[in-house]
Tab-separated table of C-alpha atoms (C1' of nucleotides) in Angstrom:
chain	number	residue	atom	x	y	z
A	1480	MET	CA	-1.569	-5.197	0.487
A	1481	PRO	CA	-3.854	-2.310	0.446
A	1482	GLU	CA	-3.384	0.003	-2.460
A	1483	LEU	CA	-5.838	2.771	-3.237
A	1484	PRO	CA	-8.743	0.500	-4.265
A	1485	GLU	CA	-8.477	-1.505	-1.070
A	1486	VAL	CA	-8.342	1.606	1.099
A	1487	GLU	CA	-11.303	3.094	-0.748
A	1488	THR	CA	-13.197	-0.200	-0.371
A	1489	THR	CA	-12.473	-0.039	3.340
A	1490	ARG	CA	-13.683	3.553	3.560
A	1491	ARG	CA	-16.928	2.764	1.770
A	1492	GLY	CA	-17.526	-0.316	3.873
A	1493	ILE	CA	-17.040	1.505	7.134
A	1494	ALA	CA	-18.646	4.866	6.442
A	1495	PRO	CA	-22.323	3.822	6.834
A	1496	HIS	CA	-21.636	2.230	10.215
A	1497	ILE	CA	-19.918	5.199	11.790
A	1498	ALA	CA	-22.210	7.958	10.555
A	1499	LYS	CA	-23.531	10.009	13.478
A	1500	GLN	CA	-21.692	7.863	16.003
A	1501	HIS	CA	-19.263	8.855	18.654
A	1502	VAL	CA	-16.395	6.950	20.195
A	1503	ALA	CA	-17.347	5.180	23.409
A	1504	LYS	CA	-13.952	3.615	23.995
A	1505	VAL	CA	-10.578	2.996	22.396
A	1506	ASP	CA	-8.792	-0.270	23.113
A	1507	ILE	CA	-5.134	-0.408	22.161
A	1508	ARG	CA	-3.654	-3.869	22.610
A	1509	GLN	CA	-0.517	-3.203	20.581
A	1510	ALA	CA	0.698	0.376	20.251
A	1511	GLN	CA	3.930	-0.482	18.446
A	1512	LEU	CA	2.973	0.004	14.826
A	1513	ARG	CA	5.041	1.917	12.253
A	1514	TRP	CA	5.143	4.616	14.868
A	1515	PRO	CA	3.947	4.126	18.437
A	1516	ILE	CA	0.334	5.155	18.872
A	1517	GLU	CA	-0.011	8.363	20.901
A	1518	PRO	CA	-0.708	7.131	24.452
A	1519	THR	CA	-3.323	9.800	25.082
A	1520	LEU	CA	-5.386	8.734	22.072
A	1521	PRO	CA	-8.103	6.969	24.114
A	1522	ARG	CA	-8.613	10.131	26.163
A	1523	LEU	CA	-8.550	12.376	23.103
A	1524	LEU	CA	-11.221	10.343	21.314
A	1525	LYS	CA	-13.515	9.417	24.167
A	1526	ASN	CA	-17.025	10.741	23.558
A	1527	GLN	CA	-15.927	12.561	20.409
A	1528	ALA	CA	-18.320	12.501	17.475
A	1529	ILE	CA	-17.071	11.017	14.207
A	1530	LEU	CA	-17.883	13.767	11.761
A	1531	ASN	CA	-16.596	12.246	8.557
A	1532	LEU	CA	-14.370	9.612	7.010
A	1533	GLU	CA	-12.295	10.600	4.015
A	1534	ARG	CA	-9.326	9.248	2.123
A	1535	ARG	CA	-6.180	10.901	0.809
A	1536	GLY	CA	-3.971	8.515	-1.120
A	1537	LYS	CA	-3.779	5.417	1.022
A	1538	TYR	CA	-4.517	7.293	4.233
A	1539	LEU	CA	-7.935	7.114	5.839
A	1540	ILE	CA	-8.816	10.371	7.596
A	1541	PHE	CA	-11.311	10.294	10.462
A	1542	GLN	CA	-12.572	13.755	11.230
A	1543	PHE	CA	-13.377	14.632	14.854
A	1544	PRO	CA	-14.390	17.953	16.433
A	1545	ASN	CA	-10.987	18.235	18.098
A	1546	GLY	CA	-8.727	16.971	15.300
A	1547	HIS	CA	-8.095	14.232	12.768
A	1548	LEU	CA	-7.009	10.639	12.987
A	1549	LEU	CA	-4.833	9.424	10.111
A	1550	TRP	CA	-5.018	5.690	9.653
A	1551	HIS	CA	-2.761	3.813	7.245
A	1552	LEU	CA	-3.181	0.078	6.631
A	1553	GLY	CA	0.450	-0.567	5.687
A	1554	MET	CA	1.175	-3.812	3.858
A	1555	SER	CA	-1.006	-6.244	5.740
A	1556	GLY	CA	-3.586	-4.196	7.616
A	1557	SER	CA	-7.347	-4.256	7.484
A	1558	LEU	CA	-9.979	-2.235	9.262
A	1559	ARG	CA	-13.421	-3.761	9.579
A	1560	VAL	CA	-16.696	-3.294	11.360
A	1561	LEU	CA	-17.883	-5.833	13.898
A	1562	LEU	CA	-21.595	-5.655	14.603
A	1563	GLN	CA	-21.081	-6.915	18.134
A	1564	SER	CA	-18.338	-7.664	20.613
A	1565	GLN	CA	-16.010	-10.480	19.641
A	1566	ALA	CA	-12.826	-11.790	21.237
A	1567	PRO	CA	-9.785	-10.173	19.607
A	1568	GLY	CA	-7.435	-12.352	17.588
A	1569	LYS	CA	-3.658	-12.351	17.593
A	1570	HIS	CA	-3.087	-9.330	15.378
A	1571	ASP	CA	-6.158	-7.315	16.322
A	1572	HIS	CA	-4.225	-4.323	17.629
A	1573	VAL	CA	-6.783	-1.539	17.974
A	1574	ASP	CA	-10.549	-1.255	18.531
A	1575	LEU	CA	-12.693	1.841	18.304
A	1576	VAL	CA	-15.873	0.968	20.176
A	1577	LEU	CA	-18.742	3.089	18.891
A	1578	SER	CA	-21.795	4.436	20.649
A	1579	ASN	CA	-24.031	2.100	18.625
A	1580	GLY	CA	-22.157	-0.918	20.000
A	1581	LYS	CA	-20.349	-1.661	16.764
A	1582	ILE	CA	-16.597	-2.017	16.812
A	1583	LEU	CA	-14.013	-0.795	14.318
A	1584	ARG	CA	-11.256	-3.359	14.558
A	1585	PHE	CA	-7.755	-2.993	13.136
A	1586	ASN	CA	-5.850	-6.147	12.267
A	1587	ASP	CA	-2.282	-5.883	11.002
A	1588	PRO	CA	0.086	-8.887	11.189
A	1589	ARG	CA	3.146	-7.026	9.953
A	1590	ARG	CA	2.457	-3.824	11.881
A	1591	PHE	CA	3.510	-1.531	9.048
A	1592	GLY	CA	0.266	0.337	9.543
A	1593	ALA	CA	-0.031	3.626	11.398
A	1594	VAL	CA	-2.542	5.452	13.576
A	1595	VAL	CA	-1.580	9.093	13.876
A	1596	TRP	CA	-3.426	11.881	15.681
A	1597	THR	CA	-3.182	15.505	14.609
A	1598	ASP	CA	-4.951	18.654	15.735
A	1599	GLU	CA	-3.260	20.792	13.086
A	1600	ASP	CA	-4.561	21.470	9.593
A	1601	VAL	CA	-4.753	17.863	8.442
A	1602	LEU	CA	-3.855	18.410	4.794
A	1603	GLN	CA	-0.726	20.245	5.928
A	1604	HIS	CA	0.340	17.303	8.053
A	1605	LYS	CA	3.763	16.104	6.979
A	1606	LEU	CA	2.388	12.732	5.885
A	1607	LEU	CA	-0.083	14.379	3.514
A	1608	ALA	CA	1.377	17.733	2.551
A	1609	HIS	CA	3.615	16.482	-0.234
A	1610	LEU	CA	1.242	14.013	-1.838
A	1611	GLY	CA	0.543	14.265	-5.541
A	1612	PRO	CA	-2.936	14.376	-7.107
A	1613	GLU	CA	-5.600	11.743	-6.628
A	1614	PRO	CA	-5.517	9.440	-9.667
A	1615	LEU	CA	-9.285	9.361	-10.094
A	1616	THR	CA	-9.660	13.126	-10.305
A	1617	GLU	CA	-9.311	15.483	-13.255
A	1618	ALA	CA	-6.143	16.884	-11.677
A	1619	PHE	CA	-4.394	13.705	-12.761
A	1620	ASN	CA	-4.340	14.040	-16.528
A	1621	ALA	CA	-2.041	13.481	-19.501
A	1622	GLU	CA	-0.869	17.088	-19.557
A	1623	TYR	CA	0.195	16.893	-15.925
A	1624	LEU	CA	1.963	13.566	-16.343
A	1625	PHE	CA	3.714	14.514	-19.559
A	1626	GLY	CA	5.033	17.691	-17.949
A	1627	LYS	CA	6.331	15.779	-14.958
A	1628	THR	CA	8.035	13.098	-17.047
A	1629	ARG	CA	10.343	15.532	-18.848
A	1630	LYS	CA	13.894	15.446	-17.527
A	1631	ARG	CA	13.260	12.477	-15.263
A	1632	GLN	CA	15.441	9.630	-16.358
A	1633	MET	CA	14.540	6.895	-13.906
A	1634	ALA	CA	12.495	3.853	-14.940
A	1635	ILE	CA	8.801	4.603	-15.330
A	1636	LYS	CA	7.581	1.886	-12.998
A	1637	PRO	CA	9.160	2.977	-9.698
A	1638	TRP	CA	8.518	6.568	-10.740
A	1639	ILE	CA	4.787	6.104	-11.159
A	1640	MET	CA	4.675	4.472	-7.714
A	1641	ASP	CA	6.090	7.626	-6.115
A	1642	SER	CA	3.306	9.270	-4.118
A	1643	LYS	CA	4.673	12.724	-4.889
A	1644	ILE	CA	3.788	12.114	-8.550
A	1645	VAL	CA	0.419	10.490	-8.029
A	1646	VAL	CA	-0.988	8.761	-4.957
A	1647	GLY	CA	-2.369	5.271	-4.655
A	1648	VAL	CA	-0.518	3.372	-7.370
A	1649	GLY	CA	1.199	0.499	-5.577
A	1650	ASN	CA	3.051	-2.462	-6.972
A	1651	ILE	CA	0.102	-4.496	-8.239
A	1652	TYR	CA	-1.586	-1.680	-10.112
A	1653	ALA	CA	1.655	-0.204	-11.443
A	1654	ASN	CA	2.390	-3.550	-13.101
A	1655	GLU	CA	-1.148	-3.818	-14.423
A	1656	ALA	CA	-1.429	-0.257	-15.708
A	1657	LEU	CA	1.910	-0.458	-17.548
A	1658	PHE	CA	0.939	-3.722	-19.203
A	1659	ASN	CA	-2.468	-2.396	-20.180
A	1660	ALA	CA	-0.844	0.746	-21.583
A	1661	GLY	CA	1.773	-1.250	-23.521
A	1662	ILE	CA	4.666	0.511	-21.785
A	1663	HIS	CA	7.856	-1.275	-20.720
A	1664	PRO	CA	8.393	-0.867	-16.946
A	1665	LEU	CA	12.081	-0.052	-17.409
A	1666	LYS	CA	11.491	2.645	-19.991
A	1667	ALA	CA	13.134	5.925	-19.014
A	1668	THR	CA	10.480	8.355	-17.863
A	1669	TYR	CA	11.550	11.179	-20.178
A	1670	LYS	CA	11.245	8.893	-23.192
A	1671	LEU	CA	7.508	8.486	-22.815
A	1672	THR	CA	5.677	10.161	-25.647
A	1673	ARG	CA	2.684	12.380	-25.058
A	1674	LYS	CA	0.530	9.601	-26.446
A	1675	GLN	CA	1.996	7.104	-23.986
A	1676	CYS	CA	1.321	9.481	-21.118
A	1677	GLU	CA	-2.285	9.682	-22.235
A	1678	ARG	CA	-2.531	5.916	-22.314
A	1679	LEU	CA	-0.861	5.500	-18.941
A	1680	VAL	CA	-3.153	8.010	-17.239
A	1681	GLU	CA	-6.156	6.343	-18.801
A	1682	GLU	CA	-5.060	2.831	-17.808
A	1683	ILE	CA	-4.243	3.849	-14.240
A	1684	LYS	CA	-7.700	5.339	-13.866
A	1685	THR	CA	-9.347	2.312	-15.447
A	1686	VAL	CA	-7.542	-0.333	-13.435
A	1687	LEU	CA	-8.099	1.494	-10.148
A	1688	ALA	CA	-11.773	2.104	-10.885
A	1689	ASN	CA	-12.322	-1.516	-11.895
A	1690	ALA	CA	-10.556	-2.764	-8.788
A	1691	ILE	CA	-12.711	-0.548	-6.558
A	1692	GLN	CA	-15.782	-1.923	-8.287
A	1693	ARG	CA	-14.617	-5.474	-7.463
A	1694	GLY	CA	-13.956	-4.600	-3.836
A	1695	GLY	CA	-10.187	-4.524	-4.248
A	1696	THR	CA	-7.559	-7.222	-4.697
A	1697	THR	CA	-7.195	-9.878	-2.016
A	1698	LEU	CA	-3.960	-11.842	-2.203
A	1699	ARG	CA	-3.874	-12.976	1.404
A	1700	ASP	CA	-4.995	-10.746	4.226
A	1701	PHE	CA	-7.156	-8.067	2.783
A	1702	VAL	CA	-10.791	-7.758	3.769
A	1703	GLY	CA	-12.933	-4.683	3.260
A	1704	GLY	CA	-14.850	-2.811	5.947
A	1705	ASP	CA	-17.567	-5.455	5.807
A	1706	GLY	CA	-15.045	-8.256	6.350
A	1707	LYS	CA	-15.305	-9.587	2.802
A	1708	PRO	CA	-12.328	-10.133	0.481
A	1709	GLY	CA	-11.937	-8.327	-2.842
A	1710	TYR	CA	-12.410	-10.029	-6.176
A	1711	PHE	CA	-10.048	-8.212	-8.505
A	1712	ALA	CA	-7.219	-10.758	-8.179
A	1713	GLN	CA	-8.762	-12.987	-10.820
A	1714	GLU	CA	-8.667	-10.138	-13.314
A	1715	LEU	CA	-4.971	-9.377	-12.971
A	1716	ASN	CA	-3.150	-9.596	-16.298
A	1717	VAL	CA	0.469	-9.697	-15.139
A	1718	TYR	CA	0.894	-9.349	-11.382
A	1719	GLY	CA	1.740	-12.767	-9.916
A	1720	ARG	CA	1.864	-14.320	-13.386
A	1721	GLY	CA	5.608	-14.315	-14.078
A	1722	GLY	CA	6.546	-17.286	-16.293
A	1723	GLN	CA	2.976	-17.729	-17.467
A	1724	PRO	CA	1.808	-16.810	-20.963
A	1725	CYS	CA	0.850	-13.239	-21.788
A	1726	LYS	CA	-2.921	-13.050	-22.109
A	1727	ARG	CA	-2.524	-10.949	-25.230
A	1728	CYS	CA	0.318	-12.567	-27.237
A	1729	ASN	CA	1.018	-15.815	-25.366
A	1730	LYS	CA	4.728	-15.132	-24.892
A	1731	LEU	CA	5.919	-16.035	-21.391
A	1732	LEU	CA	5.839	-13.065	-19.021
A	1733	LEU	CA	9.136	-11.972	-17.473
A	1734	GLU	CA	9.444	-11.337	-13.761
A	1735	LYS	CA	12.364	-9.524	-12.187
A	1736	PRO	CA	12.881	-7.266	-9.208
A	1737	LEU	CA	13.056	-3.553	-9.890
A	1738	GLY	CA	13.813	-1.327	-6.941
A	1739	GLN	CA	13.157	-4.211	-4.531
A	1740	ARG	CA	9.733	-4.930	-5.994
A	1741	ALA	CA	8.513	-7.706	-8.222
A	1742	THR	CA	8.003	-6.463	-11.751
A	1743	VAL	CA	6.159	-8.532	-14.337
A	1744	TYR	CA	5.870	-7.650	-17.981
A	1745	CYS	CA	5.664	-8.838	-21.562
A	1746	THR	CA	8.618	-8.015	-23.799
A	1747	VAL	CA	6.414	-8.208	-26.890
A	1748	CYS	CA	3.463	-6.118	-25.763
A	1749	GLN	CA	5.342	-3.528	-23.708
A	1750	LYS	CA	7.766	-1.177	-25.440
B	1238	DC	C1'	17.556	17.554	-4.259
B	1239	DA	C1'	16.531	13.445	-7.016
B	1240	DG	C1'	17.017	8.877	-6.451
B	1241	DC	C1'	18.346	4.866	-4.346
B	1242	DG	C1'	18.540	1.315	-0.459
B	1243	DC	C1'	17.257	0.191	4.064
B	1244	DC	C1'	14.305	-0.870	7.187
B	1245	DC	C1'	10.034	-1.598	10.273
B	1246	DC	C1'	7.452	-6.904	11.219
B	1247	DT	C1'	5.141	-11.413	10.718
B	1248	DG	C1'	3.684	-15.256	7.947
B	1249	DC	C1'	4.054	-18.348	4.413
B	1250	DC	C1'	6.150	-21.108	0.936
B	1251	DC	C1'	9.893	-23.537	-0.872
B	1252	DG	C1'	13.925	-26.399	-0.822
B	1253	DC	C1'	17.078	-29.090	1.708
C	172	DT	C1'	8.831	-32.557	10.225
C	173	DG	C1'	12.075	-28.832	11.035
C	174	DC	C1'	14.620	-25.011	9.777
C	175	DG	C1'	16.770	-21.342	7.065
C	176	DG	C1'	16.173	-18.223	3.255
C	177	DG	C1'	13.494	-15.476	0.401
C	178	DC	C1'	9.557	-13.041	-0.512
C	179	DA	C1'	5.167	-10.141	0.280
C	180	DG	C1'	0.260	-5.517	-1.318
C	181	DG	C1'	3.970	0.499	1.737
C	182	DG	C1'	6.568	4.222	2.338
C	183	DG	C1'	9.336	7.306	5.506
C	184	DC	C1'	13.975	8.247	6.213
C	185	DG	C1'	18.846	8.734	5.789
C	186	DC	C1'	22.416	8.522	2.679
C	187	DT	C1'	24.838	9.714	-1.672
DNA sequence: CAGCGCCCCTGCCCGC
DNA sequence: TGCGGGCAGGGGCGCT
């Protein structure tokens, strides 16, 4: 589920509620996520002030005086603010109870999410150290992408989803950005022209920014920090539309797996 | 070392 | 209605 826009929507939804708060209590009902949650986490966080909430790629980073908490939503996770106590549901695995009485509640049916504590330099943490540039910053530009594409012969679609190249572009937005840029998802990376790299960078930025503005894409589980779904799904051009007509040329869109992930494209509009 | 599969796990949808 | 198979928004890891 959550790609960069959904994680950013979550961050923005939560941030106002946790400002100047500290952690009163941590309730872990299910520690077996992608990795087991550090058993000492409740003790480590108790009475610690939440200094900041940032995002790197699809990782949320909670800053505390004594370290950082990396929080990844996986495929099906959501993190939301409850204004008051509420009985936990089946997949509500973790609560951070705040000093203002509000609760940060993590729900994750598939448990691909992760809650990882570190007291080292957070950006040097092994989960973050090798991440590529943020797509919505100037560091991600046509020059950068063009340079990286040379000599890489794999298909552009799985390549652009590699977080070492650029973070935050998951399956939905990779499909969308390639369609919007008119680039065939199977095209060999090194065959992209400079012009196509410009278009791709531009379309990645545009689709991600638009999705953030709509509160993300909700297909099933996703809710933002305020508990509301995102509204970008209705604006998707290709994702989930295999077999339906291309919105641009009306030809039926093709859908086939590529590297274990559904890939949807138009053979007329994408070259 | 680039690049490819394999998983982790639950829920849902489809077809029989 | 029940059940098995396939599929799902991520991504680290272990192989080649």
